[in-house]
Tab-separated table of C-alpha atoms and ligand atoms in Angstrom:
chain	number	residue	atom	x	y	z
A	122	MET	CA	-16.391	15.954	2.152
A	123	SER	CA	-16.197	14.326	-1.251
A	124	THR	CA	-12.785	13.349	-2.563
A	125	HIS	CA	-13.743	15.258	-5.738
A	126	ASP	CA	-13.450	18.536	-3.795
A	127	ILE	CA	-9.825	17.799	-3.003
A	128	GLU	CA	-6.891	18.646	-5.206
A	129	PRO	CA	-5.437	15.857	-7.347
A	130	VAL	CA	-3.887	12.970	-5.456
A	131	ALA	CA	-1.044	10.977	-6.989
A	132	ALA	CA	-0.496	7.359	-6.028
A	133	ILE	CA	2.532	5.086	-6.133
A	134	VAL	CA	1.998	1.320	-6.322
A	135	VAL	CA	5.212	-0.415	-5.343
A	136	ALA	CA	5.364	-3.663	-7.289
A	137	ALA	CA	9.094	-4.227	-7.826
A	138	GLY	CA	9.539	-7.052	-5.308
A	139	SER	CA	10.205	-10.631	-6.365
A	140	GLY	CA	7.705	-12.306	-4.047
A	141	SER	CA	10.209	-14.814	-2.705
A	142	ARG	CA	7.854	-16.032	0.041
A	143	LEU	CA	5.072	-16.588	-2.484
A	144	GLY	CA	7.417	-18.606	-4.691
A	145	ALA	CA	5.502	-18.111	-7.972
A	146	ASP	CA	7.350	-18.308	-11.288
A	147	VAL	CA	6.681	-14.600	-11.933
A	148	PRO	CA	7.129	-11.574	-9.613
A	149	LYS	CA	4.275	-11.398	-7.097
A	150	ALA	CA	2.616	-8.333	-8.645
A	151	LEU	CA	2.071	-10.246	-11.912
A	152	VAL	CA	0.309	-13.167	-10.213
A	153	ALA	CA	-3.355	-13.107	-11.231
A	154	ILE	CA	-6.348	-13.381	-8.915
A	155	GLY	CA	-9.647	-14.035	-10.660
A	156	GLY	CA	-7.700	-13.596	-13.897
A	157	VAL	CA	-6.426	-10.078	-13.071
A	158	PRO	CA	-2.787	-9.378	-12.018
A	159	LEU	CA	-2.366	-8.043	-8.475
A	160	VAL	CA	-0.753	-4.840	-9.742
A	161	VAL	CA	-3.778	-4.043	-11.925
A	162	LEU	CA	-6.217	-4.716	-9.078
A	163	ALA	CA	-4.159	-2.500	-6.774
A	164	ALA	CA	-3.861	0.402	-9.243
A	165	ASP	CA	-7.590	0.270	-10.009
A	166	ALA	CA	-8.453	0.215	-6.289
A	167	LEU	CA	-6.514	3.466	-5.791
A	168	LEU	CA	-8.120	5.151	-8.804
A	169	THR	CA	-11.578	4.104	-7.592
A	170	GLY	CA	-10.797	5.455	-4.127
A	171	GLY	CA	-9.805	8.923	-5.327
A	172	ALA	CA	-6.295	8.901	-6.800
A	173	SER	CA	-6.181	10.817	-10.062
A	174	ARG	CA	-3.070	9.128	-11.416
A	175	VAL	CA	-0.871	6.179	-10.519
A	176	VAL	CA	2.848	5.500	-10.854
A	177	VAL	CA	3.493	1.741	-10.884
A	178	VAL	CA	7.005	0.738	-9.808
A	179	ALA	CA	8.016	-2.442	-11.636
A	180	PRO	CA	10.949	-4.880	-11.464
A	181	ALA	CA	13.542	-3.967	-14.122
A	182	ALA	CA	13.361	-7.356	-15.825
A	183	GLN	CA	9.559	-7.181	-16.208
A	184	ARG	CA	9.244	-3.538	-17.264
A	185	ASP	CA	7.886	-4.452	-20.707
A	186	ASP	CA	5.271	-6.807	-19.226
A	187	PHE	CA	4.069	-4.018	-16.955
A	188	LEU	CA	4.004	-1.510	-19.839
A	189	ARG	CA	1.830	-3.938	-21.803
A	190	LEU	CA	-0.554	-4.386	-18.854
A	191	PHE	CA	-1.210	-0.635	-18.688
A	192	ALA	CA	-0.923	0.187	-22.404
A	193	GLY	CA	-3.315	2.920	-23.466
A	194	ARG	CA	-4.028	4.039	-19.898
A	195	ASP	CA	-2.869	7.661	-19.673
A	196	GLU	CA	-3.530	7.838	-15.925
A	197	VAL	CA	-0.929	5.108	-15.242
A	198	ARG	CA	2.841	5.464	-15.615
A	199	VAL	CA	5.362	2.635	-15.197
A	200	VAL	CA	8.856	3.168	-13.770
A	201	VAL	CA	11.537	0.740	-12.597
A	202	GLY	CA	12.170	0.097	-8.878
A	203	GLY	CA	15.192	-0.631	-6.717
A	204	ALA	CA	16.689	-3.310	-4.478
A	205	GLN	CA	14.667	-2.483	-1.352
A	206	ARG	CA	11.068	-1.307	-1.023
A	207	GLN	CA	12.230	2.137	0.094
A	208	ASP	CA	14.357	2.432	-3.054
A	209	SER	CA	11.274	1.623	-5.124
A	210	VAL	CA	9.242	4.293	-3.308
A	211	ARG	CA	11.988	6.817	-4.062
A	212	GLN	CA	11.846	5.905	-7.754
A	213	GLY	CA	8.077	6.359	-7.678
A	214	LEU	CA	8.408	9.772	-6.027
A	215	GLU	CA	10.613	10.912	-8.919
A	216	ALA	CA	7.724	10.250	-11.297
A	217	ILE	CA	4.678	11.761	-9.556
A	218	GLY	CA	5.218	15.311	-10.765
A	219	ASP	CA	4.064	18.191	-8.603
A	220	ALA	CA	1.133	16.544	-6.794
A	221	ARG	CA	0.574	17.951	-3.284
A	222	PHE	CA	-0.640	14.629	-1.856
A	223	VAL	CA	0.704	11.161	-2.518
A	224	LEU	CA	-0.522	7.705	-1.545
A	225	VAL	CA	1.955	4.825	-1.332
A	226	HIS	CA	0.423	1.386	-1.723
A	227	ASP	CA	1.742	-2.179	-1.906
A	228	ALA	CA	0.685	-4.156	-4.974
A	229	ALA	CA	0.552	-7.019	-2.466
A	230	ARG	CA	-2.721	-5.521	-1.088
A	231	PRO	CA	-4.963	-5.708	-4.167
A	232	PHE	CA	-8.291	-5.694	-2.313
A	233	VAL	CA	-8.071	-2.428	-0.419
A	234	PRO	CA	-11.650	-1.126	-0.344
A	235	ALA	CA	-12.305	2.279	-1.925
A	236	ARG	CA	-13.638	3.555	1.394
A	237	VAL	CA	-10.226	3.004	3.042
A	238	VAL	CA	-8.471	4.929	0.252
A	239	ARG	CA	-11.032	7.728	0.678
A	240	ARG	CA	-10.442	7.848	4.438
A	241	VAL	CA	-6.713	8.347	3.887
A	242	VAL	CA	-7.319	11.086	1.295
A	243	GLU	CA	-9.857	12.834	3.523
A	244	ALA	CA	-7.428	12.851	6.461
A	245	LEU	CA	-4.838	14.542	4.198
A	246	ALA	CA	-7.405	17.089	3.034
A	247	ALA	CA	-8.225	17.776	6.690
A	248	GLY	CA	-4.581	18.686	7.359
A	249	ALA	CA	-2.814	15.429	8.298
A	250	ARG	CA	0.635	15.077	6.702
A	251	SER	CA	1.315	11.375	7.307
A	252	VAL	CA	-1.631	8.944	7.420
A	253	VAL	CA	-1.689	5.193	8.056
A	254	PRO	CA	-4.661	2.818	7.868
A	255	VAL	CA	-4.624	0.263	10.691
A	256	VAL	CA	-6.670	-2.659	11.984
A	257	PRO	CA	-6.903	-4.186	15.446
A	258	VAL	CA	-4.833	-7.327	16.014
A	259	VAL	CA	-7.127	-10.346	16.320
A	260	ASP	CA	-4.647	-12.922	17.634
A	261	SER	CA	-3.328	-12.960	21.162
A	262	VAL	CA	0.314	-11.952	20.941
A	263	ARG	CA	3.406	-12.981	22.921
A	264	ALA	CA	6.826	-11.378	22.855
A	265	ILE	CA	9.805	-13.709	23.097
A	266	THR	CA	12.061	-12.653	25.983
A	267	ASP	CA	15.384	-13.853	27.376
A	268	PHE	CA	13.429	-15.860	29.971
A	269	GLY	CA	10.680	-17.352	27.815
A	270	SER	CA	7.794	-15.221	26.612
A	271	ALA	CA	5.320	-12.632	27.825
A	272	VAL	CA	1.796	-11.717	26.764
A	273	ILE	CA	1.427	-8.310	25.133
A	274	ASP	CA	-1.790	-6.374	25.698
A	275	ARG	CA	-3.452	-6.815	22.311
A	276	SER	CA	-5.773	-3.859	22.822
A	277	THR	CA	-2.808	-1.499	22.426
A	278	LEU	CA	-1.672	-3.041	19.120
A	279	ARG	CA	-2.631	-2.121	15.567
A	280	ALA	CA	-1.538	-3.818	12.353
A	281	VAL	CA	-0.316	-1.391	9.692
A	282	GLN	CA	-1.703	-1.377	6.146
A	283	THR	CA	-1.403	0.657	2.957
A	284	PRO	CA	-2.141	2.974	1.200
A	285	GLN	CA	-0.342	5.361	3.489
A	286	GLY	CA	-0.921	9.005	2.568
A	287	PHE	CA	1.474	11.951	2.720
A	288	ASP	CA	2.167	15.529	2.000
A	289	ALA	CA	4.385	14.804	-1.017
A	290	GLU	CA	7.080	17.272	-0.058
A	291	LEU	CA	7.354	15.712	3.427
A	292	LEU	CA	7.685	12.208	1.979
A	293	ARG	CA	10.406	13.335	-0.424
A	294	ARG	CA	12.366	14.872	2.453
A	295	ALA	CA	11.800	11.777	4.600
A	296	HIS	CA	13.095	9.394	1.952
A	297	ALA	CA	16.070	11.616	1.211
A	298	HIS	CA	16.812	11.642	4.954
A	299	VAL	CA	16.661	7.858	5.453
A	300	ALA	CA	18.743	7.283	2.302
A	301	GLU	CA	21.350	9.798	3.463
A	302	GLN	CA	21.485	8.307	6.971
A	303	GLY	CA	21.483	4.722	5.681
A	304	LEU	CA	18.378	3.899	7.748
A	305	ALA	CA	16.213	0.896	6.842
A	306	VAL	CA	12.499	1.579	7.303
A	307	THR	CA	9.648	-0.899	6.988
A	308	ASP	CA	7.129	1.661	5.819
A	309	ASP	CA	6.835	5.248	4.674
A	310	ALA	CA	5.252	6.665	7.816
A	311	SER	CA	8.316	5.424	9.725
A	312	ALA	CA	10.507	7.396	7.321
A	313	CYS	CA	8.461	10.512	8.170
A	314	GLU	CA	8.724	9.754	11.889
A	315	ALA	CA	12.504	9.736	11.490
A	316	LEU	CA	12.024	13.446	10.693
A	317	GLY	CA	9.874	13.916	13.804
A	318	GLU	CA	6.554	13.970	11.940
A	319	ALA	CA	3.498	12.559	13.779
A	320	THR	CA	1.459	9.760	12.198
A	321	VAL	CA	-2.340	10.005	11.988
A	322	LEU	CA	-4.156	6.648	12.104
A	323	VAL	CA	-7.383	5.912	10.216
A	324	GLU	CA	-9.449	2.745	10.134
A	325	GLY	CA	-8.208	0.158	7.628
A	326	SER	CA	-9.991	-3.053	6.670
A	327	ARG	CA	-9.384	-6.774	7.054
A	328	GLU	CA	-10.368	-7.091	3.387
A	329	SER	CA	-7.126	-5.352	2.531
A	330	LEU	CA	-5.145	-8.518	3.220
A	331	LYS	CA	-1.488	-8.670	2.249
A	332	ILE	CA	-0.590	-11.468	-0.123
A	333	THR	CA	2.644	-12.931	1.159
A	334	GLU	CA	2.522	-16.755	1.131
A	335	PRO	CA	0.739	-19.325	-1.087
A	336	PHE	CA	-2.044	-19.722	1.501
A	337	ASP	CA	-2.982	-16.062	0.984
A	338	LEU	CA	-3.769	-16.780	-2.675
A	339	VAL	CA	-6.507	-19.193	-1.605
A	340	VAL	CA	-8.143	-16.487	0.513
A	341	ALA	CA	-7.642	-13.941	-2.270
A	342	GLU	CA	-9.314	-16.148	-4.889
A	343	SER	CA	-12.375	-16.563	-2.710
A	344	LEU	CA	-12.509	-12.820	-2.003
A	345	ALA	CA	-12.357	-12.149	-5.749
A	346	ALA	CA	-15.141	-14.667	-6.389
A	347	ALA	CA	-17.258	-13.103	-3.636
A	348	ARG	CA	-16.809	-9.675	-5.223
A	349	GLN	CA	-17.907	-11.045	-8.603
A	350	THR	CA	-21.172	-12.335	-7.171
A	351	ASP	CA	-21.408	-9.422	-4.709
A	352	SER	CA	-22.231	-11.961	-2.052
A	353	GLY	CA	-19.077	-11.692	-0.015
A	354	PRO	CA	-17.660	-9.239	2.490
A	355	ALA	CA	-16.378	-6.894	-0.197
A	356	GLY	CA	-19.344	-4.591	-0.865
A	357	ASP	CA	-18.709	-0.941	-0.098
A	358	GLY	CA	-20.476	0.423	2.939
A	359	ARG	CA	-20.271	-2.800	4.925
A	360	ALA	CA	-18.681	-2.721	8.350
A	361	ASP	CA	-14.907	-2.967	8.517
A	362	ALA	CA	-13.546	-5.588	10.829
B	257	LIG	N1	8.605	-3.963	-3.225
B	257	LIG	C1	9.182	-3.122	-4.180
B	257	LIG	N2	10.542	-3.107	-4.341
B	257	LIG	C2	11.321	-3.929	-3.618
B	257	LIG	C3	10.755	-4.802	-2.645
B	257	LIG	C4	9.373	-4.789	-2.476
B	257	LIG	O1	8.467	-2.385	-4.861
B	257	LIG	N3	12.628	-3.914	-3.837
B	257	LIG	C5	7.143	-3.984	-3.089
B	257	LIG	C6	6.551	-5.353	-3.396
B	257	LIG	O2	6.410	-5.512	-4.795
B	257	LIG	C7	5.259	-5.344	-2.620
B	257	LIG	C8	5.545	-4.384	-1.477
B	257	LIG	O3	6.775	-3.722	-1.762
B	257	LIG	O4	4.167	-4.876	-3.375
B	257	LIG	C9	5.598	-5.093	-0.134
B	257	LIG	O5	6.661	-6.024	-0.145
B	257	LIG	P1	6.526	-7.593	0.104
B	257	LIG	O6	5.109	-7.959	0.356
B	257	LIG	O7	7.593	-7.990	1.036
B	257	LIG	O8	6.824	-8.153	-1.385
B	257	LIG	P2	8.131	-8.867	-1.907
B	257	LIG	O9	9.336	-8.175	-1.366
B	257	LIG	O10	7.990	-8.967	-3.386
B	257	LIG	O11	7.969	-10.322	-1.271
B	257	LIG	P3	9.076	-11.172	-0.477
B	257	LIG	O12	9.500	-10.301	0.706
B	257	LIG	O13	8.354	-12.410	-0.067
B	257	LIG	O14	10.204	-11.426	-1.436
B	258	LIG	MG1	9.741	-8.126	0.765
């Protein structure tokens, strides 16, 4: 199925965090990789992968900077976020209009390949209501216990990525529910699970790394350079790891 056969998909890029672990002198989403701010890379990745419009959720103090970045782009709207990520998602949901499907993506994952976005959209079109891209965990993992530590069977673990995809009405209800109950959720699928909704997993990609600490910028710069020369792991159609 082509994503063009599917009804319009709205996307929210949450970009209102400060990036305290990155420690840059601007909010993380404004940090540039290969000369392009993370938030622009992330919004363009969603549009390339099948979103028809994007709501970017910006920090209040940088709203004008974000508006300038997307000036003249009718498919992108900028709104202001909240104190926690889930507050920012709620602000984004207010601005998506009546789209049936919505993707929620972290600006901190600027390199999500178009094929991962398409997989999420196709799962929604096939009837899933809450979709999460995941990758296998490559490290051996130990859980800290009262008595020391214990190995966890890595084969049962998956690391969670974005964009997560939803039936928009479900996600609205889920966020209203967690806000009302005062629940803190780490991602949007968890908010839907709080309503008893099952999560459908699709294959993510290691390319879709999350930029969190300064080290990640080094990896990101080399990924961007590899994409420029088309010599790196970023070409579409290559195997996901
Ligand atoms: N985010 C947001 N609103 C918040 C907090 C986070 O929109 N109040 C967004 C971030 O901009 C980011 C995504 O949620 O794109 C994932 O959050 P994270 O990687 O933790 O970013 P920050 O919260 O900015 O970073 P840190 O936790 O290091 O301060
Ligand atoms: Mg954070």
